[in-house]
Amino acid sequence: MRISVCIATYRRPDRLDSLLEDLAWQRKIPVEVIVVDNDAAGSARAVVERQRASNLPFELRYEVQPVQNISLTRNRTVALASGDWLAFIDDDERAPTDWLRQLSHCAARHPADGVLGPVVPVVPDKAPAWIRRGAFYDWARLPTGSEVPPNRLRFGNVLLRAAALHAVPGPFDPAYGRTGGEDGDLLTRLVQRGARVLWCDEAIVHEPVEPSRLSLRWLMLRALRGGQDFARHRQNGRYGPLGALGRVAFVLRALLQALLSAALSLLSWPLGLHHAVHWLLKLAANVGKVSVFLGWHYREYGGQAT
């Protein structure tokens, strides 16, 4: 199995440096690692050149994609990759030595076009107590070999068959390039075309939670964007057809869930701030769903909301 590891990066040279060191110690060595820098200034270039000089066990390729757009950046990694399988990992994650071997073994054991693994958050000890108790950064996990439900399809730790990627336009849609959600959009399109995407619970990567994300504001905005992603995929038929009545029902259900979440947030406040925040995030997600049908989009990756 010839695997290319694809990394889209933006102004995280220290994190990227640590990730490249992790990849050099993998038990399953990739044939190449592709780094595409979405910073027009090329802030990752020095890291890549230093790593190249360290006698890496794989080819390390680097390009700058100057237009700020995560979809275009990911598309460039796909275009540069020569492997039969492409593994995607975020530039702020850490890969244990067995990561790539576990993904590849799962793909070999189970007939699949893609394998997802868990991203385990590493919350710093200095984080507020309500954050440490709330598990707000955790991903849902599944038994190994399970098919991943469409609403849980996301990147951060995924191995995909190159032929499946090359068979779809893009493959990442540039319309999601400033808002995010390009990963779920691509994976749901692949599944609609018949691709099987399975879970491998042993293929763990770790994501140190940055200090800038240890806030209610960041969590609320991420929940809002998650709700918007879900609504956009629903609008676009990624989870099945949605007619006019279905749209009305979707909005009314989101409004009702938003009101219920607001009430439960107030009621649960005396039980602990983390309980209240849990419902506040549900509120933000449902506001995000409704906002998409009103034509508003939050741009997580730069620029103003539209």
mmCIF file of N, CA, C and O in Angstrom, residues 67-138:
data_model
loop_
_atom_site.group_PDB
_atom_site.id
_atom_site.type_symbol
_atom_site.label_atom_id
_atom_site.label_comp_id
_atom_site.label_asym_id
_atom_site.label_seq_id
_atom_site.Cartn_x
_atom_site.Cartn_y
_atom_site.Cartn_z
ATOM 1 N N VAL A 67 -3.818 31.717 -2.318
ATOM 2 C CA VAL A 67 -5.185 32.190 -2.133
ATOM 3 C C VAL A 67 -5.746 31.566 -0.865
ATOM 4 O O VAL A 67 -5.735 30.346 -0.717
ATOM 5 N N GLN A 68 -6.230 32.414 0.073
ATOM 6 C CA GLN A 68 -6.692 31.868 1.346
ATOM 7 C C GLN A 68 -7.984 31.089 1.133
ATOM 8 O O GLN A 68 -9.073 31.649 1.025
ATOM 9 N N ASN A 69 -7.847 29.771 1.098
ATOM 10 C CA ASN A 69 -8.983 28.904 0.819
ATOM 11 C C ASN A 69 -8.548 27.472 1.163
ATOM 12 O O ASN A 69 -7.677 26.915 0.501
ATOM 13 N N ILE A 70 -9.159 26.891 2.213
ATOM 14 C CA ILE A 70 -8.743 25.565 2.663
ATOM 15 C C ILE A 70 -9.021 24.500 1.610
ATOM 16 O O ILE A 70 -8.262 23.530 1.464
ATOM 17 N N SER A 71 -10.091 24.671 0.817
ATOM 18 C CA SER A 71 -10.404 23.682 -0.221
ATOM 19 C C SER A 71 -9.341 23.678 -1.314
ATOM 20 O O SER A 71 -8.878 22.616 -1.745
ATOM 21 N N LEU A 72 -8.945 24.861 -1.775
ATOM 22 C CA LEU A 72 -7.911 24.936 -2.801
ATOM 23 C C LEU A 72 -6.596 24.365 -2.289
ATOM 24 O O LEU A 72 -5.849 23.728 -3.036
ATOM 25 N N THR A 73 -6.320 24.588 -1.019
ATOM 26 C CA THR A 73 -5.078 24.080 -0.431
ATOM 27 C C THR A 73 -5.100 22.557 -0.352
ATOM 28 O O THR A 73 -4.133 21.881 -0.720
ATOM 29 N N ARG A 74 -6.207 22.005 0.117
ATOM 30 C CA ARG A 74 -6.324 20.540 0.152
ATOM 31 C C ARG A 74 -6.290 19.953 -1.266
ATOM 32 O O ARG A 74 -5.686 18.896 -1.491
ATOM 33 N N ASN A 75 -6.934 20.642 -2.215
ATOM 34 C CA ASN A 75 -6.911 20.147 -3.596
ATOM 35 C C ASN A 75 -5.497 20.079 -4.142
ATOM 36 O O ASN A 75 -5.160 19.169 -4.918
ATOM 37 N N ARG A 76 -4.670 21.020 -3.752
ATOM 38 C CA ARG A 76 -3.290 21.015 -4.241
ATOM 39 C C ARG A 76 -2.524 19.832 -3.664
ATOM 40 O O ARG A 76 -1.684 19.233 -4.353
ATOM 41 N N THR A 77 -2.795 19.479 -2.403
ATOM 42 C CA THR A 77 -2.121 18.303 -1.839
ATOM 43 C C THR A 77 -2.510 17.050 -2.622
ATOM 44 O O THR A 77 -1.667 16.190 -2.885
ATOM 45 N N VAL A 78 -3.787 16.950 -2.998
ATOM 46 C CA VAL A 78 -4.251 15.785 -3.762
ATOM 47 C C VAL A 78 -3.573 15.743 -5.125
ATOM 48 O O VAL A 78 -3.136 14.691 -5.600
ATOM 49 N N ALA A 79 -3.474 16.906 -5.770
ATOM 50 C CA ALA A 79 -2.866 16.960 -7.101
ATOM 51 C C ALA A 79 -1.390 16.558 -7.065
ATOM 52 O O ALA A 79 -0.869 15.959 -8.020
ATOM 53 N N LEU A 80 -0.693 16.874 -5.971
ATOM 54 C CA LEU A 80 0.735 16.576 -5.874
ATOM 55 C C LEU A 80 1.015 15.143 -5.447
ATOM 56 O O LEU A 80 2.111 14.630 -5.664
ATOM 57 N N ALA A 81 0.051 14.484 -4.832
ATOM 58 C CA ALA A 81 0.275 13.159 -4.261
ATOM 59 C C ALA A 81 0.305 12.085 -5.339
ATOM 60 O O ALA A 81 -0.499 12.105 -6.272
ATOM 61 N N SER A 82 1.212 11.119 -5.193
ATOM 62 C CA SER A 82 1.340 10.032 -6.160
ATOM 63 C C SER A 82 0.933 8.680 -5.591
ATOM 64 O O SER A 82 0.941 7.678 -6.312
ATOM 65 N N GLY A 83 0.589 8.622 -4.304
ATOM 66 C CA GLY A 83 0.265 7.349 -3.668
ATOM 67 C C GLY A 83 -1.058 6.778 -4.132
ATOM 68 O O GLY A 83 -1.926 7.496 -4.660
ATOM 69 N N ASP A 84 -1.238 5.476 -3.908
ATOM 70 C CA ASP A 84 -2.514 4.823 -4.187
ATOM 71 C C ASP A 84 -3.540 5.143 -3.113
ATOM 72 O O ASP A 84 -4.745 5.017 -3.339
ATOM 73 N N TRP A 85 -3.054 5.500 -1.934
ATOM 74 C CA TRP A 85 -3.902 5.927 -0.827
ATOM 75 C C TRP A 85 -3.363 7.251 -0.303
ATOM 76 O O TRP A 85 -2.145 7.472 -0.285
ATOM 77 N N LEU A 86 -4.272 8.125 0.150
ATOM 78 C CA LEU A 86 -3.887 9.429 0.680
ATOM 79 C C LEU A 86 -4.369 9.530 2.125
ATOM 80 O O LEU A 86 -5.562 9.328 2.403
ATOM 81 N N ALA A 87 -3.440 9.814 3.020
ATOM 82 C CA ALA A 87 -3.779 10.029 4.428
ATOM 83 C C ALA A 87 -3.754 11.524 4.705
ATOM 84 O O ALA A 87 -2.793 12.213 4.334
ATOM 85 N N PHE A 88 -4.797 12.018 5.356
ATOM 86 C CA PHE A 88 -4.898 13.437 5.693
ATOM 87 C C PHE A 88 -4.818 13.596 7.202
ATOM 88 O O PHE A 88 -5.506 12.912 7.959
ATOM 89 N N ILE A 89 -3.967 14.523 7.629
ATOM 90 C CA ILE A 89 -3.823 14.835 9.043
ATOM 91 C C ILE A 89 -3.625 16.336 9.161
ATOM 92 O O ILE A 89 -2.995 16.973 8.302
ATOM 93 N N ASP A 90 -4.203 16.936 10.217
ATOM 94 C CA ASP A 90 -4.106 18.388 10.392
ATOM 95 C C ASP A 90 -2.731 18.779 10.907
ATOM 96 O O ASP A 90 -2.058 18.000 11.599
ATOM 97 N N ASP A 91 -2.348 20.015 10.601
ATOM 98 C CA ASP A 91 -0.990 20.456 10.942
ATOM 99 C C ASP A 91 -0.778 20.693 12.429
ATOM 100 O O ASP A 91 0.361 20.885 12.872
ATOM 101 N N ASP A 92 -1.864 20.677 13.229
ATOM 102 C CA ASP A 92 -1.708 20.870 14.672
ATOM 103 C C ASP A 92 -1.883 19.574 15.452
ATOM 104 O O ASP A 92 -2.051 19.596 16.676
ATOM 105 N N GLU A 93 -1.831 18.433 14.757
ATOM 106 C CA GLU A 93 -2.026 17.151 15.411
ATOM 107 C C GLU A 93 -0.704 16.415 15.591
ATOM 108 O O GLU A 93 0.299 16.735 14.939
ATOM 109 N N ARG A 94 -0.706 15.413 16.458
ATOM 110 C CA ARG A 94 0.457 14.574 16.707
ATOM 111 C C ARG A 94 0.092 13.124 16.384
ATOM 112 O O ARG A 94 -0.988 12.645 16.741
ATOM 113 N N ALA A 95 0.998 12.439 15.702
ATOM 114 C CA ALA A 95 0.741 11.083 15.222
ATOM 115 C C ALA A 95 1.616 10.084 15.961
ATOM 116 O O ALA A 95 2.836 10.050 15.753
ATOM 117 N N PRO A 96 1.048 9.226 16.814
ATOM 118 C CA PRO A 96 1.828 8.151 17.435
ATOM 119 C C PRO A 96 2.447 7.250 16.370
ATOM 120 O O PRO A 96 1.980 7.194 15.223
ATOM 121 N N THR A 97 3.477 6.517 16.743
ATOM 122 C CA THR A 97 4.253 5.747 15.760
ATOM 123 C C THR A 97 3.419 4.708 15.018
ATOM 124 O O THR A 97 3.755 4.329 13.903
ATOM 125 N N ASP A 98 2.335 4.251 15.614
ATOM 126 C CA ASP A 98 1.534 3.196 14.996
ATOM 127 C C ASP A 98 0.359 3.725 14.177
ATOM 128 O O ASP A 98 -0.426 2.948 13.643
ATOM 129 N N TRP A 99 0.244 5.043 14.066
ATOM 130 C CA TRP A 99 -0.938 5.654 13.432
ATOM 131 C C TRP A 99 -1.169 5.160 12.010
ATOM 132 O O TRP A 99 -2.226 4.610 11.687
ATOM 133 N N LEU A 100 -0.189 5.335 11.154
ATOM 134 C CA LEU A 100 -0.389 5.015 9.739
ATOM 135 C C LEU A 100 -0.511 3.510 9.526
ATOM 136 O O LEU A 100 -1.270 3.061 8.653
ATOM 137 N N ARG A 101 0.194 2.735 10.326
ATOM 138 C CA ARG A 101 0.083 1.279 10.206
ATOM 139 C C ARG A 101 -1.320 0.808 10.563
ATOM 140 O O ARG A 101 -1.885 -0.068 9.897
ATOM 141 N N GLN A 102 -1.899 1.390 11.603
ATOM 142 C CA GLN A 102 -3.254 1.000 11.994
ATOM 143 C C GLN A 102 -4.271 1.365 10.903
ATOM 144 O O GLN A 102 -5.153 0.558 10.581
ATOM 145 N N LEU A 103 -4.152 2.556 10.332
ATOM 146 C CA LEU A 103 -5.066 2.937 9.254
ATOM 147 C C LEU A 103 -4.948 1.983 8.072
ATOM 148 O O LEU A 103 -5.964 1.523 7.521
ATOM 149 N N SER A 104 -3.722 1.686 7.661
ATOM 150 C CA SER A 104 -3.521 0.846 6.486
ATOM 151 C C SER A 104 -3.970 -0.586 6.736
ATOM 152 O O SER A 104 -4.546 -1.232 5.857
ATOM 153 N N HIS A 105 -3.738 -1.109 7.948
ATOM 154 C CA HIS A 105 -4.182 -2.458 8.265
ATOM 155 C C HIS A 105 -5.702 -2.554 8.243
ATOM 156 O O HIS A 105 -6.267 -3.556 7.776
ATOM 157 N N CYS A 106 -6.369 -1.517 8.747
ATOM 158 C CA CYS A 106 -7.831 -1.526 8.744
ATOM 159 C C CYS A 106 -8.357 -1.492 7.315
ATOM 160 O O CYS A 106 -9.306 -2.208 6.977
ATOM 161 N N ALA A 107 -7.742 -0.683 6.464
ATOM 162 C CA ALA A 107 -8.168 -0.621 5.062
ATOM 163 C C ALA A 107 -7.944 -1.945 4.354
ATOM 164 O O ALA A 107 -8.712 -2.329 3.465
ATOM 165 N N ALA A 108 -6.888 -2.672 4.754
ATOM 166 C CA ALA A 108 -6.599 -3.962 4.131
ATOM 167 C C ALA A 108 -7.531 -5.063 4.632
ATOM 168 O O ALA A 108 -7.917 -5.954 3.869
ATOM 169 N N ARG A 109 -7.891 -5.000 5.924
ATOM 170 C CA ARG A 109 -8.742 -6.043 6.505
ATOM 171 C C ARG A 109 -10.194 -5.924 6.058
ATOM 172 O O ARG A 109 -10.895 -6.916 5.917
ATOM 173 N N HIS A 110 -10.663 -4.696 5.868
ATOM 174 C CA HIS A 110 -12.069 -4.467 5.541
ATOM 175 C C HIS A 110 -12.150 -3.845 4.147
ATOM 176 O O HIS A 110 -11.466 -2.849 3.884
ATOM 177 N N PRO A 111 -12.992 -4.367 3.269
ATOM 178 C CA PRO A 111 -13.161 -3.717 1.959
ATOM 179 C C PRO A 111 -13.696 -2.300 2.150
ATOM 180 O O PRO A 111 -14.832 -2.114 2.584
ATOM 181 N N ALA A 112 -12.869 -1.325 1.893
ATOM 182 C CA ALA A 112 -13.255 0.057 2.163
ATOM 183 C C ALA A 112 -12.544 0.991 1.200
ATOM 184 O O ALA A 112 -11.478 0.680 0.669
ATOM 185 N N ASP A 113 -13.142 2.152 1.000
ATOM 186 C CA ASP A 113 -12.521 3.210 0.214
ATOM 187 C C ASP A 113 -11.946 4.296 1.106
ATOM 188 O O ASP A 113 -11.232 5.179 0.631
ATOM 189 N N GLY A 114 -12.281 4.230 2.389
ATOM 190 C CA GLY A 114 -11.770 5.213 3.326
ATOM 191 C C GLY A 114 -11.826 4.693 4.741
ATOM 192 O O GLY A 114 -12.667 3.853 5.084
ATOM 193 N N VAL A 115 -10.909 5.160 5.574
ATOM 194 C CA VAL A 115 -10.854 4.783 6.986
ATOM 195 C C VAL A 115 -10.658 6.055 7.802
ATOM 196 O O VAL A 115 -9.751 6.841 7.524
ATOM 197 N N LEU A 116 -11.517 6.245 8.793
ATOM 198 C CA LEU A 116 -11.402 7.363 9.724
ATOM 199 C C LEU A 116 -10.915 6.857 11.067
ATOM 200 O O LEU A 116 -11.251 5.743 11.476
ATOM 201 N N GLY A 117 -10.135 7.685 11.754
ATOM 202 C CA GLY A 117 -9.679 7.363 13.095
ATOM 203 C C GLY A 117 -9.975 8.492 14.055
ATOM 204 O O GLY A 117 -10.300 9.615 13.651
ATOM 205 N N PRO A 118 -9.854 8.231 15.352
ATOM 206 C CA PRO A 118 -10.179 9.250 16.355
ATOM 207 C C PRO A 118 -9.120 10.337 16.469
ATOM 208 O O PRO A 118 -7.927 10.085 16.298
ATOM 209 N N VAL A 119 -9.590 11.538 16.744
ATOM 210 C CA VAL A 119 -8.724 12.660 17.112
ATOM 211 C C VAL A 119 -8.953 12.911 18.599
ATOM 212 O O VAL A 119 -10.028 13.356 19.001
ATOM 213 N N VAL A 120 -7.967 12.593 19.405
ATOM 214 C CA VAL A 120 -8.102 12.692 20.859
ATOM 215 C C VAL A 120 -7.553 14.045 21.313
ATOM 216 O O VAL A 120 -6.364 14.336 21.119
ATOM 217 N N PRO A 121 -8.389 14.887 21.917
ATOM 218 C CA PRO A 121 -7.905 16.204 22.342
ATOM 219 C C PRO A 121 -7.000 16.092 23.568
ATOM 220 O O PRO A 121 -7.195 15.227 24.424
ATOM 221 N N VAL A 122 -6.023 16.972 23.631
ATOM 222 C CA VAL A 122 -5.150 17.075 24.801
ATOM 223 C C VAL A 122 -5.397 18.452 25.415
ATOM 224 O O VAL A 122 -4.900 19.470 24.919
ATOM 225 N N VAL A 123 -6.208 18.473 26.450
ATOM 226 C CA VAL A 123 -6.584 19.729 27.100
ATOM 227 C C VAL A 123 -5.537 20.071 28.152
ATOM 228 O O VAL A 123 -5.228 19.230 29.017
ATOM 229 N N PRO A 124 -4.950 21.264 28.104
ATOM 230 C CA PRO A 124 -3.903 21.607 29.074
ATOM 231 C C PRO A 124 -4.433 21.661 30.501
ATOM 232 O O PRO A 124 -5.611 21.967 30.733
ATOM 233 N N ASP A 125 -3.566 21.362 31.445
ATOM 234 C CA ASP A 125 -3.958 21.370 32.860
ATOM 235 C C ASP A 125 -4.433 22.743 33.308
ATOM 236 O O ASP A 125 -5.243 22.844 34.242
ATOM 237 N N LYS A 126 -3.931 23.796 32.662
ATOM 238 C CA LYS A 126 -4.302 25.153 33.076
ATOM 239 C C LYS A 126 -5.663 25.581 32.557
ATOM 240 O O LYS A 126 -6.129 26.687 32.864
ATOM 241 N N ALA A 127 -6.333 24.736 31.788
ATOM 242 C CA ALA A 127 -7.653 25.076 31.267
ATOM 243 C C ALA A 127 -8.640 25.242 32.419
ATOM 244 O O ALA A 127 -8.514 24.585 33.462
ATOM 245 N N PRO A 128 -9.636 26.110 32.267
ATOM 246 C CA PRO A 128 -10.652 26.255 33.314
ATOM 247 C C PRO A 128 -11.307 24.917 33.649
ATOM 248 O O PRO A 128 -11.451 24.046 32.790
ATOM 249 N N ALA A 129 -11.735 24.778 34.879
ATOM 250 C CA ALA A 129 -12.301 23.505 35.343
ATOM 251 C C ALA A 129 -13.521 23.109 34.527
ATOM 252 O O ALA A 129 -13.719 21.927 34.222
ATOM 253 N N TRP A 130 -14.351 24.086 34.143
ATOM 254 C CA TRP A 130 -15.574 23.738 33.401
ATOM 255 C C TRP A 130 -15.241 23.180 32.018
ATOM 256 O O TRP A 130 -15.965 22.327 31.492
ATOM 257 N N ILE A 131 -14.120 23.612 31.445
ATOM 258 C CA ILE A 131 -13.694 23.058 30.155
ATOM 259 C C ILE A 131 -13.179 21.640 30.335
ATOM 260 O O ILE A 131 -13.504 20.738 29.551
ATOM 261 N N ARG A 132 -12.378 21.415 31.373
ATOM 262 C CA ARG A 132 -11.830 20.077 31.591
ATOM 263 C C ARG A 132 -12.927 19.070 31.916
ATOM 264 O O ARG A 132 -12.823 17.899 31.577
ATOM 265 N N ARG A 133 -13.993 19.512 32.545
ATOM 266 C CA ARG A 133 -15.085 18.607 32.912
ATOM 267 C C ARG A 133 -16.074 18.394 31.758
ATOM 268 O O ARG A 133 -16.821 17.424 31.779
ATOM 269 N N GLY A 134 -16.066 19.275 30.779
ATOM 270 C CA GLY A 134 -17.128 19.247 29.773
ATOM 271 C C GLY A 134 -16.898 18.365 28.572
ATOM 272 O O GLY A 134 -17.847 18.096 27.815
ATOM 273 N N ALA A 135 -15.656 17.933 28.324
ATOM 274 C CA ALA A 135 -15.337 17.099 27.146
ATOM 275 C C ALA A 135 -15.834 17.736 25.853
ATOM 276 O O ALA A 135 -16.363 17.059 24.974
ATOM 277 N N PHE A 136 -15.643 19.040 25.710
ATOM 278 C CA PHE A 136 -16.194 19.771 24.571
ATOM 279 C C PHE A 136 -15.420 19.556 23.273
ATOM 280 O O PHE A 136 -15.916 19.898 22.206
ATOM 281 N N TYR A 137 -14.220 19.022 23.365
ATOM 282 C CA TYR A 137 -13.387 18.879 22.175
ATOM 283 C C TYR A 137 -13.362 17.431 21.664
ATOM 284 O O TYR A 137 -12.683 17.133 20.676
ATOM 285 N N ASP A 138 -14.077 16.541 22.349
ATOM 286 C CA ASP A 138 -14.037 15.127 21.999
ATOM 287 C C ASP A 138 -14.836 14.829 20.734
ATOM 288 O O ASP A 138 -15.869 15.456 20.476
#
